[in-house]
mmCIF file of C-alpha atoms in Angstrom:
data_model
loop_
_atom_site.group_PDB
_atom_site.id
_atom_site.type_symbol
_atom_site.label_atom_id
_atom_site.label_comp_id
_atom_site.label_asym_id
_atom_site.label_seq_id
_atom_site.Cartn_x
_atom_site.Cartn_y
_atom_site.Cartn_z
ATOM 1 C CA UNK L 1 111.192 94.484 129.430
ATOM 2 C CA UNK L 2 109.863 95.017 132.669
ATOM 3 C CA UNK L 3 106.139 95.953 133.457
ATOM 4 C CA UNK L 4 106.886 99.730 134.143
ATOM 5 C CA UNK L 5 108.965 99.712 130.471
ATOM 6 C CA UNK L 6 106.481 97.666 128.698
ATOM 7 C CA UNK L 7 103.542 100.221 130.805
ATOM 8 C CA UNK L 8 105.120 103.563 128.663
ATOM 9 C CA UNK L 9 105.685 101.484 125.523
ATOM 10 C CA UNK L 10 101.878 101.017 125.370
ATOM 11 C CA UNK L 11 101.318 104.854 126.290
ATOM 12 C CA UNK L 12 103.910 106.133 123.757
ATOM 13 C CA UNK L 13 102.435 103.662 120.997
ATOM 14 C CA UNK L 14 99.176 104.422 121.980
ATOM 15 C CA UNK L 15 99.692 107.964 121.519
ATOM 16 C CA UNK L 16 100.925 107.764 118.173
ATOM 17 C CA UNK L 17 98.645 105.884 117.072
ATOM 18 C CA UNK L 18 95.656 108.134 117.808
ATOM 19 C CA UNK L 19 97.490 111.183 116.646
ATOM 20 C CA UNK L 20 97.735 108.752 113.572
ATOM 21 C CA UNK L 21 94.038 107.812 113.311
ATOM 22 C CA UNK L 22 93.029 111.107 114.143
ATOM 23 C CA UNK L 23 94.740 112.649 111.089
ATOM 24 C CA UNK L 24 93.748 109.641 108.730
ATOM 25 C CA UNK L 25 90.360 110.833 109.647
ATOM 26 C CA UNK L 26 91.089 114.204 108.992
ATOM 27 C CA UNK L 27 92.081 113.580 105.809
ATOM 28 C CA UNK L 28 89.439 110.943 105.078
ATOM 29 C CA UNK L 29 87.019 113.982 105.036
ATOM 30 C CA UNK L 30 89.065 116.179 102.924
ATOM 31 C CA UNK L 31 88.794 113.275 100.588
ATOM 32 C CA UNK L 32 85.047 112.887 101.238
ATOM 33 C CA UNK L 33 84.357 116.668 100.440
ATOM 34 C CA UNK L 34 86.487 117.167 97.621
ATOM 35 C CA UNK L 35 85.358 114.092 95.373
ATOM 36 C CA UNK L 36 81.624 115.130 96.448
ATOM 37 C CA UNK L 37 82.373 118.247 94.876
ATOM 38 C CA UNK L 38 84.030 116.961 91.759
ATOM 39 C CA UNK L 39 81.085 114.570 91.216
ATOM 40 C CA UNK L 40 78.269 117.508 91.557
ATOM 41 C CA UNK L 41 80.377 119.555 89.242
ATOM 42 C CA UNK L 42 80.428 116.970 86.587
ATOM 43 C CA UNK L 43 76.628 116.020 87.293
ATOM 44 C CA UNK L 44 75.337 119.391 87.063
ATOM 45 C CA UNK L 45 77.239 120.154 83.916
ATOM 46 C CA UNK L 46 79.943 122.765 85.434
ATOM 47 C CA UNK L 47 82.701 120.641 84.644
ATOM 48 C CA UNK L 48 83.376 118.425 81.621
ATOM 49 C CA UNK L 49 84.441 114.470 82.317
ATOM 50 C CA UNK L 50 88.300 114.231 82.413
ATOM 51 C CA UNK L 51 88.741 117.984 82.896
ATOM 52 C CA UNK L 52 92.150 118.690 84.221
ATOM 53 C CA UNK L 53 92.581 121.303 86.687
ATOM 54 C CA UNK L 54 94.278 122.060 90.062
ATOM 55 C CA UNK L 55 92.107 120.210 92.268
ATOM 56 C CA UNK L 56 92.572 116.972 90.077
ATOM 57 C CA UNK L 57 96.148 117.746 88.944
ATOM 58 C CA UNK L 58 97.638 118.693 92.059
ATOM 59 C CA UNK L 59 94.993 118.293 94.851
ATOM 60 C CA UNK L 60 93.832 115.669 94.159
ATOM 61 C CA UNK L 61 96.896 113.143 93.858
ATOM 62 C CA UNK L 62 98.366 115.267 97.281
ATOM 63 C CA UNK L 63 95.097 114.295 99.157
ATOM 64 C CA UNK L 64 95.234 110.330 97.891
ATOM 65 C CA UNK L 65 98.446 109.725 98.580
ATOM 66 C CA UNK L 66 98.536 111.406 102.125
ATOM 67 C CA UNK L 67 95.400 109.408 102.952
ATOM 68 C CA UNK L 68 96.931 105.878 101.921
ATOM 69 C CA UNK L 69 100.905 107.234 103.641
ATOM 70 C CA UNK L 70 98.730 107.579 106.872
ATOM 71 C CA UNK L 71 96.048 104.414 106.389
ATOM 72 C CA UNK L 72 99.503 102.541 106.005
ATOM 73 C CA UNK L 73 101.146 104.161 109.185
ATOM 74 C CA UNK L 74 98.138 103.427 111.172
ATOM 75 C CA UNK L 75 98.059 99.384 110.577
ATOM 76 C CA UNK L 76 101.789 99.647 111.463
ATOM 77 C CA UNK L 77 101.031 101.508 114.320
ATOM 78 C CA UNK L 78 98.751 99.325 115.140
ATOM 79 C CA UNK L 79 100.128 96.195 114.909
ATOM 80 C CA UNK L 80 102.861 97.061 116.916
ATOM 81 C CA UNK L 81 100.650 98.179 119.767
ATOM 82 C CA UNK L 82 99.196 94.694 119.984
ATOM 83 C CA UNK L 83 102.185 92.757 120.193
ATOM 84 C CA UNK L 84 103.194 95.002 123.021
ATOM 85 C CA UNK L 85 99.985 95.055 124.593
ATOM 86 C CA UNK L 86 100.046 91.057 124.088
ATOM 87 C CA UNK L 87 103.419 90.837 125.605
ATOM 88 C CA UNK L 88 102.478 92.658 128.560
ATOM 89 C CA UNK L 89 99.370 90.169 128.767
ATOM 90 C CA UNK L 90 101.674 87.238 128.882
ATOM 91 C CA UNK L 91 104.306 88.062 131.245
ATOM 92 C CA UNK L 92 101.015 88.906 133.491
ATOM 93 C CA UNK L 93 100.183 85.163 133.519
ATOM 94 C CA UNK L 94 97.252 85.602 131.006
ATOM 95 C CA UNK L 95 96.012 82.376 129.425
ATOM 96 C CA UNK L 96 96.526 83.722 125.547
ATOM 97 C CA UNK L 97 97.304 80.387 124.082
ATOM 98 C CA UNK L 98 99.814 81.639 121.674
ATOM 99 C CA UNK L 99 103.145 83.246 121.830
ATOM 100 C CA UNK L 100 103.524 86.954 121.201
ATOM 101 C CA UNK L 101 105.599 85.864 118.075
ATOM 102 C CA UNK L 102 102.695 83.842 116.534
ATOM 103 C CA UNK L 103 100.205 86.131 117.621
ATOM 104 C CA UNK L 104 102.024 88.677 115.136
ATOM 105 C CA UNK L 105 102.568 86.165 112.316
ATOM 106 C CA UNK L 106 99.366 85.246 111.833
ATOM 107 C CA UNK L 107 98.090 89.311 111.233
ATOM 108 C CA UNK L 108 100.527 88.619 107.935
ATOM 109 C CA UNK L 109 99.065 85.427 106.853
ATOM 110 C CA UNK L 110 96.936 85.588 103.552
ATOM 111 C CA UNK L 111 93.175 85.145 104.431
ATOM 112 C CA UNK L 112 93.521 83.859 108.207
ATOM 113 C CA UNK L 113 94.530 87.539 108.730
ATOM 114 C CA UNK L 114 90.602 88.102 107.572
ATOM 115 C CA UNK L 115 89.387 86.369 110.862
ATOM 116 C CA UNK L 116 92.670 86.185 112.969
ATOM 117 C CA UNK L 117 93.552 89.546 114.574
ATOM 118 C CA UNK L 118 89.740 90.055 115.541
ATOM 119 C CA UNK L 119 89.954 86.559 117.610
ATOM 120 C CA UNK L 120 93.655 87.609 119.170
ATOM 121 C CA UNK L 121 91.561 90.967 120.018
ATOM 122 C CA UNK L 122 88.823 89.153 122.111
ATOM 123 C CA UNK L 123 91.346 87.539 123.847
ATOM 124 C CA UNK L 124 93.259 90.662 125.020
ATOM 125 C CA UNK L 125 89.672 91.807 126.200
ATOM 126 C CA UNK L 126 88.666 89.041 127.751
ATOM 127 C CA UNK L 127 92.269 88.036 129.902
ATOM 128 C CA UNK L 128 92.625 91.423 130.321
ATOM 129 C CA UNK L 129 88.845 91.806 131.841
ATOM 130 C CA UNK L 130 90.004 88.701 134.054
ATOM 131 C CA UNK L 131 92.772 89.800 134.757
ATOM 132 C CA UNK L 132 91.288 93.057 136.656
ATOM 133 C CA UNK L 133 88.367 90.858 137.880
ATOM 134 C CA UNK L 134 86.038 93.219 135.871
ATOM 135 C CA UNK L 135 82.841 92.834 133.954
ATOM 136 C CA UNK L 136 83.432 94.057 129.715
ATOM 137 C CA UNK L 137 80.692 96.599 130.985
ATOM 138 C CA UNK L 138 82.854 98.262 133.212
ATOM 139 C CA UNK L 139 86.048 98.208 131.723
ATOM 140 C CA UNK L 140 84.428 98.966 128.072
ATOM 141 C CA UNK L 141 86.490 96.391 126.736
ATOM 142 C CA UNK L 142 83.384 94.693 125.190
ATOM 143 C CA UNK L 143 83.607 92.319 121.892
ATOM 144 C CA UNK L 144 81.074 94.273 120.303
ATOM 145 C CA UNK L 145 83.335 97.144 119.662
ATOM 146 C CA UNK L 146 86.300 94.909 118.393
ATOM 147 C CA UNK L 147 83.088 93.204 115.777
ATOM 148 C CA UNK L 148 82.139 96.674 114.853
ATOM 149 C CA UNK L 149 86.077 97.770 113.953
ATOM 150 C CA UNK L 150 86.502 94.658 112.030
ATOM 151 C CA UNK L 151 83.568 94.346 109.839
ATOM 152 C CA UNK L 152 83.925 98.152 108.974
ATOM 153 C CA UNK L 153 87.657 97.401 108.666
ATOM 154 C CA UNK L 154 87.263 94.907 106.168
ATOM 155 C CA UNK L 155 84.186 96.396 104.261
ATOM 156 C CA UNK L 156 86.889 98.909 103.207
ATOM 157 C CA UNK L 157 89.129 96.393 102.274
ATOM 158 C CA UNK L 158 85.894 95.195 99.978
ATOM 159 C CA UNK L 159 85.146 98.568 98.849
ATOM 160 C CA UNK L 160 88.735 99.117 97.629
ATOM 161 C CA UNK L 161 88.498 96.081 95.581
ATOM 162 C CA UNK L 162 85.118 96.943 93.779
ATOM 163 C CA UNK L 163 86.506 100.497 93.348
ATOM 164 C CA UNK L 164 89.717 98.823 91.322
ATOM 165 C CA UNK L 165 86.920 97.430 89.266
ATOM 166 C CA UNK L 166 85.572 100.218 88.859
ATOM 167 C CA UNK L 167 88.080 102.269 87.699
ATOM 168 C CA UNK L 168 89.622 99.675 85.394
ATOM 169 C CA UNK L 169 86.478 100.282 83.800
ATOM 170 C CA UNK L 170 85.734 104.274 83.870
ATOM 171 C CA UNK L 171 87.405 106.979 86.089
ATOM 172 C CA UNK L 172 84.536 108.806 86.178
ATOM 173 C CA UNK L 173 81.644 106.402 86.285
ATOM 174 C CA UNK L 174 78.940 107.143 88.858
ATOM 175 C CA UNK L 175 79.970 103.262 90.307
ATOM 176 C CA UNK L 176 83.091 104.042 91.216
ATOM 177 C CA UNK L 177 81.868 107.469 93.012
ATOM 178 C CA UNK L 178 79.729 105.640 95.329
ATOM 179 C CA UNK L 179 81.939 102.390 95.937
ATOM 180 C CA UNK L 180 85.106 104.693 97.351
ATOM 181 C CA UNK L 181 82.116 107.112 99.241
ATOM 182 C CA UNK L 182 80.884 103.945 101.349
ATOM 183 C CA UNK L 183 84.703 102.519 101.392
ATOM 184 C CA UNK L 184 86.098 105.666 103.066
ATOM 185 C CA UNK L 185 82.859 106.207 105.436
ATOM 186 C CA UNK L 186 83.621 102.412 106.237
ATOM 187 C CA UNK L 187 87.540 103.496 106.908
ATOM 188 C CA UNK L 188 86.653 106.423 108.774
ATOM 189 C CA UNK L 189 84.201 104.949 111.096
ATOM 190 C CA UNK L 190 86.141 102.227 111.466
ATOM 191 C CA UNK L 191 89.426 104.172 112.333
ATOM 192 C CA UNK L 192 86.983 106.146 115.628
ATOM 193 C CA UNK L 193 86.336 102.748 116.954
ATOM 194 C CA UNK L 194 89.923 102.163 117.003
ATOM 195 C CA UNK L 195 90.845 104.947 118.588
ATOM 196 C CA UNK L 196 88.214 104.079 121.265
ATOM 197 C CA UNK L 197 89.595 100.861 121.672
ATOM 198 C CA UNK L 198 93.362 102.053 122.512
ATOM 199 C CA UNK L 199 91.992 104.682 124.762
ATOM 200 C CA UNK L 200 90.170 102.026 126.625
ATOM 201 C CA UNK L 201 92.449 99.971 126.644
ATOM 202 C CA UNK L 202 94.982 102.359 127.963
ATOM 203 C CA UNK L 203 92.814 103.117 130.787
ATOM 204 C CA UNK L 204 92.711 99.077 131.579
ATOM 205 C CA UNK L 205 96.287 98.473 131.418
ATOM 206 C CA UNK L 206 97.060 101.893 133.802
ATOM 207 C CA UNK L 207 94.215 99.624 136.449
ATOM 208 C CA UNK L 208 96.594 96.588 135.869
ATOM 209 C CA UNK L 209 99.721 98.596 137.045
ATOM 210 C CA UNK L 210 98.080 99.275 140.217
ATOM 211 C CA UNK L 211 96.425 95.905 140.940
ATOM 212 C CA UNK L 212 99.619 94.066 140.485
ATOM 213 C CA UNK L 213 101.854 96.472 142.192
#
């Protein structure tokens, strides 16, 4: 692939995957107002524990399962940006270390891939910050937005878990309420720094077509 190929790969990929993150967030807040609403209802005594009715018979289910279809799409997505975005790092002459092929492994490997892909990250920002002779202030490629993505990214991943504790338990507890509230804040933040970070990136990769033409 040469570096005009690999150059609309990343754009096309890119594009997707904010349409993508975009729409998980869209439907992140659906989420977010609708099970505020069911909670009040029941709290206030409008609506009895376990009631069925269309917003949790139909609604409901619709909502959840659109919002994990897309969360799903969006890693994939995702990881296939950064193994083209990697690529195109390597053939540039960056010093990544790695191969693109064990870059991607290791985002499937049981607990490395807690720590992993944020390292890989850093180094995309940092060769690619070399690589345009640029400070992480001027690009925006700084480390402190990759540390913000991934500790929000996996404080959903914790929030998930204690919410399958929480609903083994009671599917209507007040605990489970507020553990999937904070989970899908932490998701939907999370997702707007990612979005950030492919747009910037974008914008870094179109300067490293023209410096190296």
């Amino acid at each position: 692939m040469d570096k005009t190929t690999n150059m609309r790969y990343i754009e096309t990929i890119g594009l997707i995957l904010t349409r993508l993150l975009w729409t998980t967030i869209a439907s992140l807040i659906v989420l977010i107002v609708m099970n505020c609403t069911l909670f009040m209802l029941i709290d206030y005594g409008h609506m009895e524990q376990g009631a069925e009715n269309f917003v949790t018979m139909i609604f409901s289910p619709i909502i959840y399962a659109l919002t994990i279809g897309l969360s799903f799409a969006s890693v994939a997505a995702f990881i296939i940006w950064f193994y083209v975005i990697y690529s195109g790092l390597m053939r540039r002459g960056a010093d990544l270390q790695r191969s693109a092929g064990t870059a991607l492994i290791s985002w499937f490997i049981p607990i490395y891939n807690f720590i992993a892909p944020l390292f890989l990250m850093k180094k995309v920002f940092r060769e690619t910050n070399r690589l345009l002779d640029k400070k992480p202030s001027e690009t925006g490629l700084r480390e402190s937005l990759l540390d913000g993505w991934w500790f929000l990214a996996i404080t959903t991943v914790v929030f998930l878990i204690i919410e399958l504790a929480f609903s083994l338990r009671s599917s209507t507890s007040s605990g489970l309420f507020k553990a999937e509230l904070i989970g899908t804040v932490c998701q939907m933040i999370s997702a707007y720094f990612c979005i950030q970070i492919v747009k910037l990136y974008g914008k870094a990769e179109a300067e490293l077509k023209k410096k190296q033409k």
